[in-house]
Amino acid sequence: MFRFQTFLKDLKSTSRYILAATIIFLIGGVLGWVSTGALQDIMIQQISGLKEISEQLQQGDHIQWNFFTFIFWNNAVKAVLVIFAGVLAGIIPIFFLVINGGVLGFLLHLSWQQDVSMYDVVVKGLLPHGIIEIPAIIIACAFGLKFGVLIIKYLGELNKDSRARTTNLRAFMKQTVTASIWIVILLFVAAIIESTITFALVQ
C-alpha cells in the first residue's frame, strides 16, 4: 500500500487534477507578477511574515537546523492538511495554490524590478529545492482538489441506491494515506536541500 510504485500509480489516476493544480498555481504566479492594490497588499503581507520568521530563525547557534526544522514541519503539515481540507469542495487547495503561486510570482517580479540577478534568484535560490518542493505541494493540492470533487459527487449520489453509486471514497482515502507519506518524504528531502545547498548558495 505504501510502496513508491503504488504512489506513482495513484499519481497517474490523479493526473488531470495534477494538471488542474499546476494551472491554478501558474495563474497564481501571474496574478502575483501583475498584482496591484489589495492583491499586492496580500502578497506583501505574506512576504513580510516570511521575512520576520527568517530573521527569527537566524538567531542562535544552529541556524541551518532552525531553517530545516521550520521549513520541513511547515511544509509537511500544510501539505497534509491541504489534502484533507479538500473535503470543503476543494476551495482551500485552490486558495493555497493561488497564494503560493502568487507569492512566488510577486517575488520574481520584485527581483526583476530591482535588477536582481534572475540567475541568482531562480537557479541558486529556487531551483535546488524547488524542483522537489513545488511539485510536492502541487501534488498535495491535486489530491485535495480530487477529494473536493469526489465529495460533491458523493453528495449528489446520496439519493441513489448504493449499487448505483460511482464514488468510492474508501479507495480514495487509501490513496491519500499513501500520498501523504510520500509527499512528506519529498518535502523532507527538499527541506534538507533548502537548508544546506540553497542556504549556502544564497549567502
GROMACS .gro file of C-alpha atoms in nm:
model
  203
    1MET     CA    1   0.000   0.000   0.000
    2PHE     CA    2   0.280   0.242   0.091
    3ARG     CA    3   0.518   0.138  -0.187
    4PHE     CA    4   0.651   0.406  -0.419
    5GLN     CA    5   0.506   0.214  -0.715
    6THR     CA    6   0.162   0.248  -0.555
    7PHE     CA    7   0.219   0.621  -0.518
    8LEU     CA    8   0.315   0.651  -0.886
    9LYS     CA    9   0.006   0.455  -0.984
   10ASP     CA   10  -0.210   0.688  -0.776
   11LEU     CA   11  -0.044   0.988  -0.939
   12LYS     CA   12  -0.138   0.851  -1.280
   13SER     CA   13  -0.503   0.819  -1.176
   14THR     CA   14  -0.489   1.176  -1.041
   15SER     CA   15  -0.312   1.324  -1.344
   16ARG     CA   16  -0.594   1.554  -1.454
   17TYR     CA   17  -0.613   1.703  -1.105
   18ILE     CA   18  -0.236   1.749  -1.103
   19LEU     CA   19  -0.270   1.934  -1.434
   20ALA     CA   20  -0.551   2.147  -1.290
   21ALA     CA   21  -0.346   2.223  -0.977
   22THR     CA   22  -0.046   2.319  -1.191
   23ILE     CA   23  -0.258   2.557  -1.399
   24ILE     CA   24  -0.405   2.718  -1.085
   25PHE     CA   25  -0.055   2.757  -0.940
   26LEU     CA   26   0.065   2.924  -1.261
   27ILE     CA   27  -0.239   3.153  -1.263
   28GLY     CA   28  -0.148   3.247  -0.906
   29GLY     CA   29   0.206   3.320  -1.026
   30VAL     CA   30   0.076   3.551  -1.300
   31LEU     CA   31  -0.155   3.727  -1.052
   32GLY     CA   32   0.140   3.774  -0.818
   33TRP     CA   33   0.354   3.915  -1.100
   34VAL     CA   34   0.094   4.175  -1.205
   35SER     CA   35  -0.057   4.229  -0.859
   36THR     CA   36  -0.165   4.578  -0.755
   37GLY     CA   37  -0.386   4.724  -0.486
   38ALA     CA   38  -0.541   4.482  -0.238
   39LEU     CA   39  -0.383   4.177  -0.401
   40GLN     CA   40  -0.039   4.335  -0.378
   41ASP     CA   41  -0.102   4.412  -0.012
   42ILE     CA   42  -0.178   4.043   0.049
   43MET     CA   43   0.147   3.942  -0.122
   44ILE     CA   44   0.347   4.197   0.078
   45GLN     CA   45   0.185   4.074   0.399
   46GLN     CA   46   0.278   3.714   0.319
   47ILE     CA   47   0.639   3.806   0.236
   48SER     CA   48   0.671   4.027   0.545
   49GLY     CA   49   0.562   3.734   0.758
   50LEU     CA   50   0.820   3.508   0.594
   51LYS     CA   51   1.090   3.771   0.639
   52GLU     CA   52   1.009   3.804   1.008
   53ILE     CA   53   1.025   3.427   1.054
   54SER     CA   54   1.354   3.413   0.863
   55GLU     CA   55   1.506   3.674   1.094
   56GLN     CA   56   1.394   3.477   1.398
   57LEU     CA   57   1.541   3.154   1.258
   58GLN     CA   58   1.879   3.323   1.213
   59GLN     CA   59   1.908   3.374   1.586
   60GLY     CA   60   2.113   3.121   1.779
   61ASP     CA   61   2.399   2.885   1.706
   62HIS     CA   62   2.225   2.632   1.481
   63ILE     CA   63   2.085   2.846   1.201
   64GLN     CA   64   2.067   2.574   0.935
   65TRP     CA   65   1.899   2.333   1.176
   66ASN     CA   66   1.647   2.606   1.263
   67PHE     CA   67   1.570   2.657   0.896
   68PHE     CA   68   1.543   2.284   0.830
   69THR     CA   69   1.301   2.213   1.114
   70PHE     CA   70   1.079   2.512   1.029
   71ILE     CA   71   1.077   2.451   0.654
   72PHE     CA   72   1.007   2.080   0.686
   73TRP     CA   73   0.734   2.094   0.951
   74ASN     CA   74   0.569   2.399   0.798
   75ASN     CA   75   0.552   2.245   0.450
   76ALA     CA   76   0.472   1.891   0.564
   77VAL     CA   77   0.187   1.990   0.795
   78LYS     CA   78   0.035   2.228   0.540
   79ALA     CA   79   0.066   1.974   0.258
   80VAL     CA   80  -0.113   1.701   0.453
   81LEU     CA   81  -0.378   1.940   0.583
   82VAL     CA   82  -0.450   2.077   0.235
   83ILE     CA   83  -0.519   1.723   0.110
   84PHE     CA   84  -0.790   1.662   0.367
   85ALA     CA   85  -0.912   2.022   0.361
   86GLY     CA   86  -1.019   1.941   0.007
   87VAL     CA   87  -1.330   1.794   0.168
   88LEU     CA   88  -1.469   2.151   0.161
   89ALA     CA   89  -1.539   2.128  -0.214
   90GLY     CA   90  -1.170   2.180  -0.297
   91ILE     CA   91  -1.183   2.551  -0.207
   92ILE     CA   92  -0.886   2.552   0.034
   93PRO     CA   93  -0.644   2.375  -0.208
   94ILE     CA   94  -0.735   2.630  -0.476
   95PHE     CA   95  -0.673   2.919  -0.235
   96PHE     CA   96  -0.346   2.759  -0.122
   97LEU     CA   97  -0.224   2.723  -0.481
   98VAL     CA   98  -0.313   3.081  -0.574
   99ILE     CA   99  -0.144   3.228  -0.266
  100ASN     CA  100   0.175   3.021  -0.303
  101GLY     CA  101   0.195   3.083  -0.676
  102GLY     CA  102   0.119   3.450  -0.615
  103VAL     CA  103   0.396   3.492  -0.360
  104LEU     CA  104   0.645   3.329  -0.596
  105GLY     CA  105   0.533   3.543  -0.889
  106PHE     CA  106   0.546   3.859  -0.680
  107LEU     CA  107   0.897   3.781  -0.554
  108LEU     CA  108   1.023   3.712  -0.906
  109HIS     CA  109   0.871   4.036  -1.036
  110LEU     CA  110   1.009   4.234  -0.743
  111SER     CA  111   1.357   4.089  -0.804
  112TRP     CA  112   1.331   4.173  -1.174
  113GLN     CA  113   1.222   4.532  -1.098
  114GLN     CA  114   1.515   4.578  -0.861
  115ASP     CA  115   1.762   4.441  -1.119
  116VAL     CA  116   1.849   4.145  -0.901
  117SER     CA  117   2.014   3.866  -1.099
  118MET     CA  118   1.738   3.627  -1.207
  119TYR     CA  119   2.004   3.358  -1.233
  120ASP     CA  120   2.080   3.400  -0.863
  121VAL     CA  121   1.711   3.409  -0.771
  122VAL     CA  122   1.596   3.115  -0.983
  123VAL     CA  123   1.898   2.887  -1.022
  124LYS     CA  124   2.057   2.945  -0.681
  125GLY     CA  125   1.764   3.044  -0.463
  126LEU     CA  126   1.475   2.841  -0.602
  127LEU     CA  127   1.574   2.555  -0.829
  128PRO     CA  128   1.781   2.331  -0.593
  129HIS     CA  129   1.492   2.266  -0.354
  130GLY     CA  130   1.202   2.399  -0.558
  131ILE     CA  131   1.235   2.126  -0.818
  132ILE     CA  132   1.112   1.887  -0.547
  133GLU     CA  133   0.915   2.113  -0.315
  134ILE     CA  134   0.688   2.281  -0.571
  135PRO     CA  135   0.575   1.955  -0.742
  136ALA     CA  136   0.515   1.800  -0.397
  137ILE     CA  137   0.290   2.092  -0.297
  138ILE     CA  138   0.108   2.079  -0.630
  139ILE     CA  139   0.050   1.704  -0.591
  140ALA     CA  140  -0.087   1.756  -0.238
  141CYS     CA  141  -0.326   2.020  -0.367
  142ALA     CA  142  -0.424   1.792  -0.656
  143PHE     CA  143  -0.535   1.526  -0.409
  144GLY     CA  144  -0.722   1.798  -0.222
  145LEU     CA  145  -0.900   1.901  -0.542
  146LYS     CA  146  -0.986   1.539  -0.617
  147PHE     CA  147  -1.123   1.499  -0.265
  148GLY     CA  148  -1.347   1.801  -0.320
  149VAL     CA  149  -1.481   1.669  -0.649
  150LEU     CA  150  -1.546   1.324  -0.503
  151ILE     CA  151  -1.732   1.473  -0.206
  152ILE     CA  152  -1.955   1.674  -0.440
  153LYS     CA  153  -2.024   1.362  -0.647
  154TYR     CA  154  -2.087   1.156  -0.334
  155LEU     CA  155  -2.339   1.406  -0.200
  156GLY     CA  156  -2.510   1.411  -0.539
  157GLU     CA  157  -2.548   1.032  -0.530
  158LEU     CA  158  -2.688   1.002  -0.177
  159ASN     CA  159  -3.041   0.959  -0.308
  160LYS     CA  160  -2.932   0.671  -0.534
  161ASP     CA  161  -2.922   0.305  -0.450
  162SER     CA  162  -2.584   0.207  -0.305
  163ARG     CA  163  -2.521  -0.024  -0.602
  164ALA     CA  164  -2.574   0.264  -0.845
  165ARG     CA  165  -2.319   0.495  -0.680
  166THR     CA  166  -1.992   0.553  -0.866
  167THR     CA  167  -1.796   0.736  -0.595
  168ASN     CA  168  -1.553   0.518  -0.399
  169LEU     CA  169  -1.438   0.734  -0.108
  170ARG     CA  170  -1.281   0.440   0.074
  171ALA     CA  171  -1.040   0.370  -0.213
  172PHE     CA  172  -0.954   0.739  -0.236
  173MET     CA  173  -0.883   0.764   0.137
  174LYS     CA  174  -0.628   0.483   0.097
  175GLN     CA  175  -0.468   0.687  -0.182
  176THR     CA  176  -0.447   0.994   0.043
  177VAL     CA  177  -0.260   0.800   0.312
  178THR     CA  178  -0.002   0.674   0.061
  179ALA     CA  179   0.023   1.019  -0.099
  180SER     CA  180   0.067   1.189   0.240
  181ILE     CA  181   0.358   0.961   0.332
  182TRP     CA  182   0.545   1.013   0.005
  183ILE     CA  183   0.473   1.385  -0.011
  184VAL     CA  184   0.617   1.425   0.340
  185ILE     CA  185   0.925   1.226   0.233
  186LEU     CA  186   0.971   1.451  -0.072
  187LEU     CA  187   0.933   1.762   0.142
  188PHE     CA  188   1.186   1.618   0.389
  189VAL     CA  189   1.440   1.589   0.107
  190ALA     CA  190   1.352   1.939  -0.019
  191ALA     CA  191   1.398   2.084   0.331
  192ILE     CA  192   1.742   1.924   0.359
  193ILE     CA  193   1.844   2.076   0.024
  194GLU     CA  194   1.697   2.417   0.110
  195SER     CA  195   1.868   2.437   0.448
  196THR     CA  196   2.206   2.323   0.311
  197ILE     CA  197   2.265   2.372  -0.063
  198THR     CA  198   2.024   2.663  -0.117
  199PHE     CA  199   2.130   2.819   0.212
  200ALA     CA  200   2.496   2.810   0.105
  201LEU     CA  201   2.428   2.937  -0.249
  202VAL     CA  202   2.231   3.244  -0.141
  203GLN     CA  203   2.477   3.356   0.128
   0.00000   0.00000   0.00000
